[in-house]
Amino acid sequence: MKIGALFPQFEIGLNPAHIRDFAITAEELGYTHLTAFDQIIGLNKASRPDWKYVHDAADMFHELFVLFGYLAAVTKRIEFVTGVLVLPMRGTALVAKQAAEVDLLSGGRLRLGVGVGVKPEEFEACGEEFGNRGKRIDEQIDVLRKLWCDDLITYEGKFHRIEDGGINPLPIQRPIPIWIGGISEAAIKRVGRLGDGWLPNFQADDLGRRSIEAMREVAVSHGRDPGKIGIEATMTIIDRTPAELREELEAWRAIGATHVTLNTMPERWVEEEQRWNKAAIGGLSDPQAHIDAIRSFRAALPEFF
């Protein structure tokens, strides 16, 4: 089971040195991957009294491909993961080009996590349709893989038309691994049909176990080996004892997680809502505190590295 770190983007700030230092330290400590969240445009919660989503305009999101392009130059081994990039909010060819460039500059260290998104207002702001995003993402995944593997392609789909064209340069990984986010029934089926891996937002409990079993059944029904589909969990580590963390890691291992990403930001799973939400449980507002947190975890639980 590989242990990675979640990029603390809400609290890392604007200083490139802090961004660089977190990634370099994670790599030096033996963390295998760095996962970062995505949001193109933030919406003002104050003008939306019925807002029910975790993140809004007050939360800082560094642009993922630029961020990873920068970090590719200052690291050597750590993998970069988009967790997750809202794919239907973007043009497919542009994503193919951007991802290929990051993969090339990093020496083949990109893993593209994608999801359908949940906020209609963000799609509207980006000029994309919300209602057909599920159908579009399936076709987008197909187009991405073809663009990454061949110099030139001809493609005629419901949402894409490419006549004898391609991207140049191609990525090192052909294709770049695509992991799929979400825990809806549609997401579970999409992972089983199309995903190289899964970025679910559940816990290592009965729901998580049943969801993984359901995904694997879908994979088998499509002639795929479910053992080759990775599963990446996310767990909050601040305000918790080493014993609690060890127990959760072992629970994730038991239900089949291949990767675990450690979150040092003030978010916690709300069991009764079955989703992540903000919580004041650490106050790690200083970028150095996030570095100290992943360093302390490494020292307390070395057997997982």
PDB file of C-alpha atoms in Angstrom:
ATOM      1  CA  MET A   1       0.000   0.000   0.000  1.00  0.00           C
ATOM      2  CA  LYS A   2       1.503   3.292  -1.126  1.00  0.00           C
ATOM      3  CA  ILE A   3       1.349   6.338   1.137  1.00  0.00           C
ATOM      4  CA  GLY A   4       1.033   9.800  -0.361  1.00  0.00           C
ATOM      5  CA  ALA A   5       0.373  13.339   0.833  1.00  0.00           C
ATOM      6  CA  LEU A   6      -2.459  15.700  -0.007  1.00  0.00           C
ATOM      7  CA  PHE A   7      -1.217  19.065  -1.231  1.00  0.00           C
ATOM      8  CA  PRO A   8      -2.464  21.530   1.454  1.00  0.00           C
ATOM      9  CA  GLN A   9      -3.674  24.049  -1.071  1.00  0.00           C
ATOM     10  CA  PHE A  10      -6.178  25.887   1.128  1.00  0.00           C
ATOM     11  CA  GLU A  11      -3.416  26.866   3.558  1.00  0.00           C
ATOM     12  CA  ILE A  12      -0.141  26.633   1.622  1.00  0.00           C
ATOM     13  CA  GLY A  13      -0.392  30.261   0.510  1.00  0.00           C
ATOM     14  CA  LEU A  14       1.150  32.042  -2.447  1.00  0.00           C
ATOM     15  CA  ASN A  15       4.874  31.716  -1.774  1.00  0.00           C
ATOM     16  CA  PRO A  16       6.439  29.369  -4.379  1.00  0.00           C
ATOM     17  CA  ALA A  17       9.099  28.420  -1.831  1.00  0.00           C
ATOM     18  CA  HIS A  18       6.460  26.970   0.521  1.00  0.00           C
ATOM     19  CA  ILE A  19       4.904  24.994  -2.333  1.00  0.00           C
ATOM     20  CA  ARG A  20       8.307  23.682  -3.366  1.00  0.00           C
ATOM     21  CA  ASP A  21       9.364  22.817   0.187  1.00  0.00           C
ATOM     22  CA  PHE A  22       6.250  20.752   0.886  1.00  0.00           C
ATOM     23  CA  ALA A  23       6.706  18.644  -2.263  1.00  0.00           C
ATOM     24  CA  ILE A  24      10.442  18.178  -1.745  1.00  0.00           C
ATOM     25  CA  THR A  25       9.982  17.189   1.897  1.00  0.00           C
ATOM     26  CA  ALA A  26       7.241  14.702   1.033  1.00  0.00           C
ATOM     27  CA  GLU A  27       9.526  13.108  -1.536  1.00  0.00           C
ATOM     28  CA  GLU A  28      12.514  12.988   0.814  1.00  0.00           C
ATOM     29  CA  LEU A  29      10.390  11.370   3.535  1.00  0.00           C
ATOM     30  CA  GLY A  30       9.365   8.567   1.167  1.00  0.00           C
ATOM     31  CA  TYR A  31       5.828   9.576   0.273  1.00  0.00           C
ATOM     32  CA  THR A  32       5.072   8.050  -3.102  1.00  0.00           C
ATOM     33  CA  HIS A  33       2.597  10.566  -4.492  1.00  0.00           C
ATOM     34  CA  LEU A  34       1.227  14.082  -4.117  1.00  0.00           C
ATOM     35  CA  THR A  35      -2.502  14.545  -4.720  1.00  0.00           C
ATOM     36  CA  ALA A  36      -4.153  17.928  -5.312  1.00  0.00           C
ATOM     37  CA  PHE A  37      -7.763  19.055  -5.632  1.00  0.00           C
ATOM     38  CA  ASP A  38      -9.298  20.969  -8.548  1.00  0.00           C
ATOM     39  CA  GLN A  39     -11.552  23.982  -8.834  1.00  0.00           C
ATOM     40  CA  ILE A  40     -11.494  26.352 -11.787  1.00  0.00           C
ATOM     41  CA  ILE A  41     -13.817  29.032 -10.484  1.00  0.00           C
ATOM     42  CA  GLY A  42     -14.970  29.563  -6.925  1.00  0.00           C
ATOM     43  CA  LEU A  43     -18.491  30.748  -6.179  1.00  0.00           C
ATOM     44  CA  ASN A  44     -19.473  33.121  -3.401  1.00  0.00           C
ATOM     45  CA  LYS A  45     -21.226  31.220  -0.632  1.00  0.00           C
ATOM     46  CA  ALA A  46     -22.569  34.444   0.913  1.00  0.00           C
ATOM     47  CA  SER A  47     -24.811  35.106  -2.097  1.00  0.00           C
ATOM     48  CA  ARG A  48     -26.091  31.511  -2.092  1.00  0.00           C
ATOM     49  CA  PRO A  49     -27.897  30.832   1.220  1.00  0.00           C
ATOM     50  CA  ASP A  50     -28.688  27.235   0.238  1.00  0.00           C
ATOM     51  CA  TRP A  51     -25.075  26.349  -0.661  1.00  0.00           C
ATOM     52  CA  LYS A  52     -24.414  22.736   0.352  1.00  0.00           C
ATOM     53  CA  TYR A  53     -20.988  22.040  -1.128  1.00  0.00           C
ATOM     54  CA  VAL A  54     -17.724  21.848   0.802  1.00  0.00           C
ATOM     55  CA  HIS A  55     -15.722  24.424  -1.162  1.00  0.00           C
ATOM     56  CA  ASP A  56     -16.452  27.944  -2.350  1.00  0.00           C
ATOM     57  CA  ALA A  57     -14.683  31.118  -3.468  1.00  0.00           C
ATOM     58  CA  ALA A  58     -12.907  31.451  -0.123  1.00  0.00           C
ATOM     59  CA  ASP A  59     -10.887  28.276  -0.752  1.00  0.00           C
ATOM     60  CA  MET A  60      -7.658  28.579  -2.737  1.00  0.00           C
ATOM     61  CA  PHE A  61      -7.044  26.117  -5.569  1.00  0.00           C
ATOM     62  CA  HIS A  62      -3.741  26.304  -7.425  1.00  0.00           C
ATOM     63  CA  GLU A  63      -4.142  25.348 -11.103  1.00  0.00           C
ATOM     64  CA  LEU A  64      -3.172  21.711 -11.298  1.00  0.00           C
ATOM     65  CA  PHE A  65      -1.208  21.426 -14.529  1.00  0.00           C
ATOM     66  CA  VAL A  66       0.812  24.580 -13.862  1.00  0.00           C
ATOM     67  CA  LEU A  67       1.404  23.453 -10.271  1.00  0.00           C
ATOM     68  CA  PHE A  68       2.641  20.025 -11.314  1.00  0.00           C
ATOM     69  CA  GLY A  69       4.729  21.470 -14.136  1.00  0.00           C
ATOM     70  CA  TYR A  70       6.503  23.616 -11.548  1.00  0.00           C
ATOM     71  CA  LEU A  71       6.931  20.761  -9.079  1.00  0.00           C
ATOM     72  CA  ALA A  72       8.236  18.461 -11.820  1.00  0.00           C
ATOM     73  CA  ALA A  73      11.325  20.670 -12.005  1.00  0.00           C
ATOM     74  CA  VAL A  74      12.115  20.521  -8.278  1.00  0.00           C
ATOM     75  CA  THR A  75      11.411  16.824  -7.565  1.00  0.00           C
ATOM     76  CA  LYS A  76      12.684  13.548  -8.988  1.00  0.00           C
ATOM     77  CA  ARG A  77      10.493  10.627  -7.944  1.00  0.00           C
ATOM     78  CA  ILE A  78       7.167  11.631  -6.406  1.00  0.00           C
ATOM     79  CA  GLU A  79       4.064  10.994  -8.511  1.00  0.00           C
ATOM     80  CA  PHE A  80       1.563  13.785  -9.216  1.00  0.00           C
ATOM     81  CA  VAL A  81      -2.150  13.021  -8.945  1.00  0.00           C
ATOM     82  CA  THR A  82      -5.131  15.179  -9.873  1.00  0.00           C
ATOM     83  CA  GLY A  83      -7.697  14.229  -7.292  1.00  0.00           C
ATOM     84  CA  VAL A  84      -9.900  14.963  -9.117  1.00  0.00           C
ATOM     85  CA  LEU A  85      -9.872  17.139 -12.209  1.00  0.00           C
ATOM     86  CA  VAL A  86     -13.428  17.950 -13.341  1.00  0.00           C
ATOM     87  CA  LEU A  87     -12.995  16.722 -16.894  1.00  0.00           C
ATOM     88  CA  PRO A  88     -16.354  17.677 -18.501  1.00  0.00           C
ATOM     89  CA  MET A  89     -15.702  21.294 -17.497  1.00  0.00           C
ATOM     90  CA  ARG A  90     -12.753  21.366 -19.917  1.00  0.00           C
ATOM     91  CA  GLY A  91     -12.018  20.810 -23.573  1.00  0.00           C
ATOM     92  CA  THR A  92     -10.673  17.301 -24.112  1.00  0.00           C
ATOM     93  CA  ALA A  93      -7.897  18.111 -26.562  1.00  0.00           C
ATOM     94  CA  LEU A  94      -6.532  20.816 -24.283  1.00  0.00           C
ATOM     95  CA  VAL A  95      -6.498  18.453 -21.295  1.00  0.00           C
ATOM     96  CA  ALA A  96      -4.709  15.861 -23.431  1.00  0.00           C
ATOM     97  CA  LYS A  97      -2.081  18.449 -24.362  1.00  0.00           C
ATOM     98  CA  GLN A  98      -1.607  19.770 -20.819  1.00  0.00           C
ATOM     99  CA  ALA A  99      -1.429  16.328 -19.233  1.00  0.00           C
ATOM    100  CA  ALA A 100       1.032  15.096 -21.859  1.00  0.00           C
ATOM    101  CA  GLU A 101       3.296  18.063 -21.166  1.00  0.00           C
ATOM    102  CA  VAL A 102       3.295  17.496 -17.405  1.00  0.00           C
ATOM    103  CA  ASP A 103       3.958  13.796 -17.933  1.00  0.00           C
ATOM    104  CA  LEU A 104       6.843  14.599 -20.258  1.00  0.00           C
ATOM    105  CA  LEU A 105       8.425  17.228 -18.003  1.00  0.00           C
ATOM    106  CA  SER A 106       8.092  15.017 -14.924  1.00  0.00           C
ATOM    107  CA  GLY A 107       9.537  11.926 -16.568  1.00  0.00           C
ATOM    108  CA  GLY A 108       6.254   9.997 -16.592  1.00  0.00           C
ATOM    109  CA  ARG A 109       5.015  10.863 -13.100  1.00  0.00           C
ATOM    110  CA  LEU A 110       1.433  11.990 -13.762  1.00  0.00           C
ATOM    111  CA  ARG A 111      -1.695  10.112 -12.752  1.00  0.00           C
ATOM    112  CA  LEU A 112      -4.848  11.809 -14.018  1.00  0.00           C
ATOM    113  CA  GLY A 113      -7.764  11.551 -11.622  1.00  0.00           C
ATOM    114  CA  VAL A 114     -10.994  12.734 -13.221  1.00  0.00           C
ATOM    115  CA  GLY A 115     -14.562  13.268 -12.123  1.00  0.00           C
ATOM    116  CA  VAL A 116     -17.865  14.566 -13.454  1.00  0.00           C
ATOM    117  CA  GLY A 117     -18.288  17.443 -11.005  1.00  0.00           C
ATOM    118  CA  VAL A 118     -21.307  18.322  -8.864  1.00  0.00           C
ATOM    119  CA  LYS A 119     -21.865  22.083  -9.190  1.00  0.00           C
ATOM    120  CA  PRO A 120     -24.039  23.254 -12.111  1.00  0.00           C
ATOM    121  CA  GLU A 121     -23.087  26.875 -11.423  1.00  0.00           C
ATOM    122  CA  GLU A 122     -19.405  26.132 -12.091  1.00  0.00           C
ATOM    123  CA  PHE A 123     -20.202  24.477 -15.412  1.00  0.00           C
ATOM    124  CA  GLU A 124     -22.255  27.505 -16.400  1.00  0.00           C
ATOM    125  CA  ALA A 125     -19.358  29.816 -15.491  1.00  0.00           C
ATOM    126  CA  CYS A 126     -16.995  27.731 -17.629  1.00  0.00           C
ATOM    127  CA  GLY A 127     -19.363  27.613 -20.616  1.00  0.00           C
ATOM    128  CA  GLU A 128     -19.995  23.865 -20.444  1.00  0.00           C
ATOM    129  CA  GLU A 129     -23.216  21.851 -20.168  1.00  0.00           C
ATOM    130  CA  PHE A 130     -23.883  20.164 -16.839  1.00  0.00           C
ATOM    131  CA  GLY A 131     -26.673  17.774 -17.790  1.00  0.00           C
ATOM    132  CA  ASN A 132     -24.711  15.572 -20.216  1.00  0.00           C
ATOM    133  CA  ARG A 133     -21.441  15.489 -18.285  1.00  0.00           C
ATOM    134  CA  GLY A 134     -21.625  11.753 -17.553  1.00  0.00           C
ATOM    135  CA  LYS A 135     -21.946  10.774 -21.198  1.00  0.00           C
ATOM    136  CA  ARG A 136     -19.287  13.280 -22.197  1.00  0.00           C
ATOM    137  CA  ILE A 137     -16.702  12.080 -19.702  1.00  0.00           C
ATOM    138  CA  ASP A 138     -16.937   8.505 -21.008  1.00  0.00           C
ATOM    139  CA  GLU A 139     -16.137   9.735 -24.501  1.00  0.00           C
ATOM    140  CA  GLN A 140     -13.490  12.121 -23.183  1.00  0.00           C
ATOM    141  CA  ILE A 141     -11.613   9.253 -21.548  1.00  0.00           C
ATOM    142  CA  ASP A 142     -11.602   7.364 -24.850  1.00  0.00           C
ATOM    143  CA  VAL A 143     -10.377  10.409 -26.766  1.00  0.00           C
ATOM    144  CA  LEU A 144      -7.642  11.167 -24.227  1.00  0.00           C
ATOM    145  CA  ARG A 145      -6.193   7.675 -24.444  1.00  0.00           C
ATOM    146  CA  LYS A 146      -6.177   7.735 -28.214  1.00  0.00           C
ATOM    147  CA  LEU A 147      -4.532  11.164 -28.367  1.00  0.00           C
ATOM    148  CA  TRP A 148      -1.828  10.064 -25.925  1.00  0.00           C
ATOM    149  CA  CYS A 149      -0.957   6.895 -27.805  1.00  0.00           C
ATOM    150  CA  ASP A 150      -0.940   7.859 -31.489  1.00  0.00           C
ATOM    151  CA  ASP A 151       0.684  10.660 -33.448  1.00  0.00           C
ATOM    152  CA  LEU A 152      -2.489  11.200 -35.467  1.00  0.00           C
ATOM    153  CA  ILE A 153      -6.051  10.052 -34.916  1.00  0.00           C
ATOM    154  CA  THR A 154      -9.396  10.319 -36.664  1.00  0.00           C
ATOM    155  CA  TYR A 155     -12.309  10.284 -34.243  1.00  0.00           C
ATOM    156  CA  GLU A 156     -16.030  10.686 -34.810  1.00  0.00           C
ATOM    157  CA  GLY A 157     -18.071  10.572 -31.629  1.00  0.00           C
ATOM    158  CA  LYS A 158     -21.186  12.165 -30.219  1.00  0.00           C
ATOM    159  CA  PHE A 159     -19.233  15.023 -28.630  1.00  0.00           C
ATOM    160  CA  HIS A 160     -15.857  14.954 -30.430  1.00  0.00           C
ATOM    161  CA  ARG A 161     -14.700  15.140 -34.013  1.00  0.00           C
ATOM    162  CA  ILE A 162     -11.006  14.973 -34.854  1.00  0.00           C
ATOM    163  CA  GLU A 163      -9.952  14.461 -38.458  1.00  0.00           C
ATOM    164  CA  ASP A 164      -6.385  13.240 -38.858  1.00  0.00           C
ATOM    165  CA  GLY A 165      -4.861  15.267 -36.033  1.00  0.00           C
ATOM    166  CA  GLY A 166      -2.943  14.795 -32.824  1.00  0.00           C
ATOM    167  CA  ILE A 167      -0.875  16.340 -30.049  1.00  0.00           C
ATOM    168  CA  ASN A 168       2.879  16.795 -30.159  1.00  0.00           C
ATOM    169  CA  PRO A 169       4.758  15.975 -27.991  1.00  0.00           C
ATOM    170  CA  LEU A 170       3.185  12.770 -26.774  1.00  0.00           C
ATOM    171  CA  PRO A 171       3.498  11.811 -23.089  1.00  0.00           C
ATOM    172  CA  ILE A 172       6.015   9.318 -21.762  1.00  0.00           C
ATOM    173  CA  GLN A 173       3.227   7.102 -20.429  1.00  0.00           C
ATOM    174  CA  ARG A 174       1.094   5.909 -23.306  1.00  0.00           C
ATOM    175  CA  PRO A 175      -1.546   6.202 -22.081  1.00  0.00           C
ATOM    176  CA  ILE A 176      -1.340   8.229 -18.882  1.00  0.00           C
ATOM    177  CA  PRO A 177      -3.228   6.334 -16.142  1.00  0.00           C
ATOM    178  CA  ILE A 178      -6.769   7.596 -15.645  1.00  0.00           C
ATOM    179  CA  TRP A 179      -8.310   7.168 -12.207  1.00  0.00           C
ATOM    180  CA  ILE A 180     -11.970   8.006 -11.641  1.00  0.00           C
ATOM    181  CA  GLY A 181     -13.468   9.805  -8.670  1.00  0.00           C
ATOM    182  CA  GLY A 182     -16.869   9.555  -7.007  1.00  0.00           C
ATOM    183  CA  ILE A 183     -19.014   7.055  -5.137  1.00  0.00           C
ATOM    184  CA  SER A 184     -22.305   7.232  -7.025  1.00  0.00           C
ATOM    185  CA  GLU A 185     -23.643   4.175  -8.807  1.00  0.00           C
ATOM    186  CA  ALA A 186     -22.615   5.746 -12.106  1.00  0.00           C
ATOM    187  CA  ALA A 187     -19.080   6.346 -10.815  1.00  0.00           C
ATOM    188  CA  ILE A 188     -18.767   2.759  -9.583  1.00  0.00           C
ATOM    189  CA  LYS A 189     -19.800   1.462 -13.004  1.00  0.00           C
ATOM    190  CA  ARG A 190     -17.449   3.889 -14.760  1.00  0.00           C
ATOM    191  CA  VAL A 191     -14.486   2.715 -12.697  1.00  0.00           C
ATOM    192  CA  GLY A 192     -15.291  -0.917 -13.401  1.00  0.00           C
ATOM    193  CA  ARG A 193     -15.646  -0.270 -17.146  1.00  0.00           C
ATOM    194  CA  LEU A 194     -12.979   2.325 -17.827  1.00  0.00           C
ATOM    195  CA  GLY A 195     -10.801   3.219 -14.867  1.00  0.00           C
ATOM    196  CA  ASP A 196      -7.179   2.343 -14.223  1.00  0.00           C
ATOM    197  CA  GLY A 197      -8.004   3.169 -10.628  1.00  0.00           C
ATOM    198  CA  TRP A 198     -10.535   4.697  -8.272  1.00  0.00           C
ATOM    199  CA  LEU A 199     -10.459   7.821  -6.090  1.00  0.00           C
ATOM    200  CA  PRO A 200     -13.549   7.303  -3.906  1.00  0.00           C
ATOM    201  CA  ASN A 201     -14.584   9.498  -0.991  1.00  0.00           C
ATOM    202  CA  PHE A 202     -15.860   6.890   1.413  1.00  0.00           C
ATOM    203  CA  GLN A 203     -14.342   5.370   4.533  1.00  0.00           C
ATOM    204  CA  ALA A 204     -12.937   1.937   5.341  1.00  0.00           C
ATOM    205  CA  ASP A 205     -16.292   0.679   6.596  1.00  0.00           C
ATOM    206  CA  ASP A 206     -19.132  -1.508   5.361  1.00  0.00           C
ATOM    207  CA  LEU A 207     -20.133   1.062   2.757  1.00  0.00           C
ATOM    208  CA  GLY A 208     -16.581   1.188   1.458  1.00  0.00           C
ATOM    209  CA  ARG A 209     -16.275  -2.593   1.354  1.00  0.00           C
ATOM    210  CA  ARG A 210     -19.605  -3.026  -0.451  1.00  0.00           C
ATOM    211  CA  SER A 211     -18.733  -0.286  -2.930  1.00  0.00           C
ATOM    212  CA  ILE A 212     -15.404  -1.924  -3.764  1.00  0.00           C
ATOM    213  CA  GLU A 213     -17.105  -5.289  -4.204  1.00  0.00           C
ATOM    214  CA  ALA A 214     -19.677  -3.715  -6.528  1.00  0.00           C
ATOM    215  CA  MET A 215     -16.969  -2.052  -8.604  1.00  0.00           C
ATOM    216  CA  ARG A 216     -15.077  -5.315  -8.928  1.00  0.00           C
ATOM    217  CA  GLU A 217     -18.223  -7.129 -10.064  1.00  0.00           C
ATOM    218  CA  VAL A 218     -18.669  -4.537 -12.809  1.00  0.00           C
ATOM    219  CA  ALA A 219     -15.056  -4.984 -13.871  1.00  0.00           C
ATOM    220  CA  VAL A 220     -15.455  -8.747 -14.147  1.00  0.00           C
ATOM    221  CA  SER A 221     -18.658  -8.334 -16.164  1.00  0.00           C
ATOM    222  CA  HIS A 222     -16.652  -6.286 -18.689  1.00  0.00           C
ATOM    223  CA  GLY A 223     -13.871  -8.855 -18.931  1.00  0.00           C
ATOM    224  CA  ARG A 224     -11.441  -6.865 -16.811  1.00  0.00           C
ATOM    225  CA  ASP A 225      -9.185  -8.024 -13.975  1.00  0.00           C
ATOM    226  CA  PRO A 226     -10.384  -6.119 -10.874  1.00  0.00           C
ATOM    227  CA  GLY A 227      -7.063  -6.784  -9.188  1.00  0.00           C
ATOM    228  CA  LYS A 228      -5.437  -4.389 -11.640  1.00  0.00           C
ATOM    229  CA  ILE A 229      -7.715  -1.484 -10.698  1.00  0.00           C
ATOM    230  CA  GLY A 230      -6.095   0.654  -8.016  1.00  0.00           C
ATOM    231  CA  ILE A 231      -7.978   2.191  -5.090  1.00  0.00           C
ATOM    232  CA  GLU A 232      -6.798   5.368  -3.376  1.00  0.00           C
ATOM    233  CA  ALA A 233      -8.205   6.349   0.006  1.00  0.00           C
ATOM    234  CA  THR A 234      -7.935   9.734   1.720  1.00  0.00           C
ATOM    235  CA  MET A 235      -7.622  10.036   5.493  1.00  0.00           C
ATOM    236  CA  THR A 236      -7.234  13.051   7.753  1.00  0.00           C
ATOM    237  CA  ILE A 237      -4.245  12.753  10.100  1.00  0.00           C
ATOM    238  CA  ILE A 238      -4.336  15.903  12.224  1.00  0.00           C
ATOM    239  CA  ASP A 239      -5.845  15.768  15.709  1.00  0.00           C
ATOM    240  CA  ARG A 240      -5.462  11.970  15.819  1.00  0.00           C
ATOM    241  CA  THR A 241      -3.232   9.538  17.708  1.00  0.00           C
ATOM    242  CA  PRO A 242      -0.787   7.127  16.041  1.00  0.00           C
ATOM    243  CA  ALA A 243      -2.908   4.221  17.283  1.00  0.00           C
ATOM    244  CA  GLU A 244      -6.005   5.635  15.590  1.00  0.00           C
ATOM    245  CA  LEU A 245      -4.113   6.227  12.370  1.00  0.00           C
ATOM    246  CA  ARG A 246      -2.588   2.747  12.378  1.00  0.00           C
ATOM    247  CA  GLU A 247      -6.027   1.185  12.882  1.00  0.00           C
ATOM    248  CA  GLU A 248      -7.494   3.107   9.958  1.00  0.00           C
ATOM    249  CA  LEU A 249      -4.576   2.270   7.662  1.00  0.00           C
ATOM    250  CA  GLU A 250      -4.971  -1.422   8.448  1.00  0.00           C
ATOM    251  CA  ALA A 251      -8.706  -1.142   7.779  1.00  0.00           C
ATOM    252  CA  TRP A 252      -7.990   0.371   4.375  1.00  0.00           C
ATOM    253  CA  ARG A 253      -5.500  -2.374   3.605  1.00  0.00           C
ATOM    254  CA  ALA A 254      -8.074  -5.005   4.604  1.00  0.00           C
ATOM    255  CA  ILE A 255     -10.725  -3.768   2.152  1.00  0.00           C
ATOM    256  CA  GLY A 256      -8.284  -3.475  -0.742  1.00  0.00           C
ATOM    257  CA  ALA A 257      -6.807   0.029  -0.872  1.00  0.00           C
ATOM    258  CA  THR A 258      -3.615   0.188  -2.924  1.00  0.00           C
ATOM    259  CA  HIS A 259      -2.883   3.846  -2.100  1.00  0.00           C
ATOM    260  CA  VAL A 260      -3.652   6.104   0.867  1.00  0.00           C
ATOM    261  CA  THR A 261      -3.326   9.891   0.738  1.00  0.00           C
ATOM    262  CA  LEU A 262      -2.826  11.714   4.029  1.00  0.00           C
ATOM    263  CA  ASN A 263      -4.780  14.923   4.527  1.00  0.00           C
ATOM    264  CA  THR A 264      -3.307  17.619   6.804  1.00  0.00           C
ATOM    265  CA  MET A 265      -6.023  20.176   6.056  1.00  0.00           C
ATOM    266  CA  PRO A 266      -9.028  20.826   8.312  1.00  0.00           C
ATOM    267  CA  GLU A 267     -11.476  18.536   6.591  1.00  0.00           C
ATOM    268  CA  ARG A 268     -13.055  15.465   8.047  1.00  0.00           C
ATOM    269  CA  TRP A 269     -15.463  12.794   6.904  1.00  0.00           C
ATOM    270  CA  VAL A 270     -18.984  13.380   8.266  1.00  0.00           C
ATOM    271  CA  GLU A 271     -20.365   9.879   8.632  1.00  0.00           C
ATOM    272  CA  GLU A 272     -24.057  10.793   8.822  1.00  0.00           C
ATOM    273  CA  GLU A 273     -23.751  12.840   5.617  1.00  0.00           C
ATOM    274  CA  GLN A 274     -21.407  10.383   3.880  1.00  0.00           C
ATOM    275  CA  ARG A 275     -19.211  13.206   2.605  1.00  0.00           C
ATOM    276  CA  TRP A 276     -16.214  15.356   3.477  1.00  0.00           C
ATOM    277  CA  ASN A 277     -16.853  18.652   5.204  1.00  0.00           C
ATOM    278  CA  LYS A 278     -14.854  21.445   6.803  1.00  0.00           C
ATOM    279  CA  ALA A 279     -13.981  21.138  10.461  1.00  0.00           C
ATOM    280  CA  ALA A 280     -11.858  23.243  12.810  1.00  0.00           C
ATOM    281  CA  ILE A 281      -9.569  20.437  13.941  1.00  0.00           C
ATOM    282  CA  GLY A 282      -5.999  21.605  13.819  1.00  0.00           C
ATOM    283  CA  GLY A 283      -5.611  25.098  12.516  1.00  0.00           C
ATOM    284  CA  LEU A 284      -2.517  24.325  10.445  1.00  0.00           C
ATOM    285  CA  SER A 285      -2.445  27.777   8.895  1.00  0.00           C
ATOM    286  CA  ASP A 286       1.355  27.891   8.750  1.00  0.00           C
ATOM    287  CA  PRO A 287       2.746  25.999   5.714  1.00  0.00           C
ATOM    288  CA  GLN A 288       5.535  24.652   7.911  1.00  0.00           C
ATOM    289  CA  ALA A 289       2.949  23.012  10.165  1.00  0.00           C
ATOM    290  CA  HIS A 290       1.810  20.829   7.257  1.00  0.00           C
ATOM    291  CA  ILE A 291       5.398  19.766   6.641  1.00  0.00           C
ATOM    292  CA  ASP A 292       5.775  18.985  10.343  1.00  0.00           C
ATOM    293  CA  ALA A 293       2.573  16.912  10.226  1.00  0.00           C
ATOM    294  CA  ILE A 294       3.712  14.630   7.407  1.00  0.00           C
ATOM    295  CA  ARG A 295       7.139  14.381   9.046  1.00  0.00           C
ATOM    296  CA  SER A 296       5.562  13.361  12.365  1.00  0.00           C
ATOM    297  CA  PHE A 297       3.380  10.746  10.678  1.00  0.00           C
ATOM    298  CA  ARG A 298       6.449   9.250   8.976  1.00  0.00           C
ATOM    299  CA  ALA A 299       8.294   9.066  12.294  1.00  0.00           C
ATOM    300  CA  ALA A 300       5.336   7.583  14.197  1.00  0.00           C
ATOM    301  CA  LEU A 301       4.381   4.929  11.604  1.00  0.00           C
ATOM    302  CA  PRO A 302       7.567   3.989   9.707  1.00  0.00           C
ATOM    303  CA  GLU A 303       6.281   0.483   8.961  1.00  0.00           C
ATOM    304  CA  PHE A 304       3.983   1.886   6.258  1.00  0.00           C
ATOM    305  CA  PHE A 305       6.900   3.320   4.243  1.00  0.00           C
TER     306      PHE A 305
END
